[in-house]
XYZ file of C-alpha atoms in Angstrom:
122
model
C 15.710 -7.251 -2.423
C 15.148 -6.242 1.180
C 13.438 -8.593 3.614
C 10.952 -6.548 5.621
C 9.034 -7.704 8.672
C 5.315 -7.120 8.215
C 3.931 -6.201 11.640
C 0.346 -6.719 10.465
C 0.838 -10.484 10.214
C 1.914 -12.779 13.033
C 2.796 -15.957 11.140
C 5.478 -17.187 8.735
C 4.075 -14.838 6.083
C 5.189 -11.870 8.203
C 8.102 -11.169 5.857
C 7.944 -9.266 2.588
C 10.668 -9.008 0.010
C 10.831 -5.563 -1.552
C 12.950 -4.620 -4.580
C 15.196 -1.591 -4.115
C 17.251 0.418 -6.561
C 21.028 0.339 -6.420
C 21.042 3.995 -5.364
C 18.686 3.287 -2.454
C 20.700 0.224 -1.483
C 23.860 2.347 -1.480
C 22.183 4.789 0.937
C 21.017 1.931 3.164
C 24.504 0.419 3.275
C 25.981 3.819 4.124
C 23.482 4.148 6.987
C 24.427 0.677 8.243
C 28.144 1.447 8.096
C 28.091 4.939 9.601
C 25.294 4.644 12.153
C 23.677 1.263 12.754
C 26.830 -0.836 13.143
C 28.268 1.674 15.618
C 25.106 1.511 17.736
C 25.105 -2.304 17.678
C 28.789 -2.477 18.723
C 28.195 -0.063 21.623
C 25.037 -1.760 22.876
C 24.322 -5.416 22.176
C 27.564 -6.356 20.434
C 28.152 -7.785 16.975
C 27.643 -11.384 18.124
C 24.080 -10.536 19.259
C 23.104 -8.607 16.108
C 19.418 -9.224 15.365
C 19.680 -7.959 11.774
C 17.025 -5.239 11.921
C 17.913 -2.088 9.984
C 16.400 0.532 12.275
C 17.580 0.321 15.864
C 17.119 2.251 19.081
C 20.243 4.376 19.609
C 20.158 3.796 23.380
C 19.891 -0.002 23.542
C 20.401 -1.337 19.992
C 17.028 -3.077 19.990
C 14.823 -3.007 16.874
C 12.544 0.008 16.714
C 8.952 -0.591 17.736
C 6.286 -0.719 15.028
C 4.900 2.736 15.844
C 8.255 4.503 16.267
C 8.475 5.854 12.711
C 4.870 7.044 12.793
C 5.485 8.839 16.104
C 8.693 10.438 14.782
C 7.014 11.637 11.596
C 4.121 13.015 13.660
C 6.517 15.002 15.873
C 8.384 16.376 12.851
C 5.110 17.253 11.130
C 3.816 19.151 14.186
C 7.131 21.003 14.632
C 7.098 22.014 10.961
C 3.420 22.981 10.968
C 2.584 20.558 8.163
C -1.005 19.382 7.690
C -1.782 15.718 8.402
C -2.634 14.906 4.791
C 0.598 16.346 3.443
C 3.012 14.053 5.265
C 2.463 10.434 6.182
C 4.411 7.196 6.016
C 2.143 5.899 3.276
C 3.412 8.739 1.074
C 6.857 7.103 1.078
C 5.334 4.010 -0.546
C 3.825 6.212 -3.241
C 7.169 7.939 -3.777
C 8.849 4.587 -4.292
C 6.383 3.196 -6.817
C 6.230 6.512 -8.705
C 10.017 6.517 -9.047
C 9.979 2.869 -10.145
C 7.411 3.641 -12.845
C 9.485 6.615 -14.046
C 12.553 4.375 -14.232
C 10.628 1.718 -16.138
C 9.276 4.255 -18.640
C 12.751 5.743 -19.209
C 14.472 2.350 -19.449
C 11.999 0.925 -21.950
C 11.397 4.245 -23.724
C 7.626 3.924 -23.442
C 5.814 6.249 -25.820
C 2.298 4.979 -25.224
C 0.142 3.143 -22.702
C 0.558 0.011 -24.802
C 4.371 0.274 -24.565
C 4.123 0.670 -20.792
C 1.841 -2.372 -20.476
C 4.314 -4.465 -22.465
C 7.203 -3.271 -20.283
C 5.288 -4.066 -17.095
C 4.450 -7.556 -18.304
C 8.011 -8.293 -19.419
C 9.781 -7.338 -16.158
């Protein structure tokens, strides 16, 4: 599970816990080892590590809420991709689609009824 700060809420409920696959977790840990930790050591130092995954490469501070949206927008414009074809929300859909595929394969669902049973049992 990853603990994710929810910028839409300002209280104690501002954290969400999101399940991740082992393969995704392996990629995240590789990113931390080969990029994030190096940035933290060079900027704020290990003793002042705030624990956020995505950090500013110049100062080691957590990225602002709109940073990923702005980056995706710039990439989209440079690539000439239409607004509806690339958005951050699409990454959420990718995740849940892959989770459903995994669930169907794992439980060998042959019908809607089998899928409903698998969903209720996990």
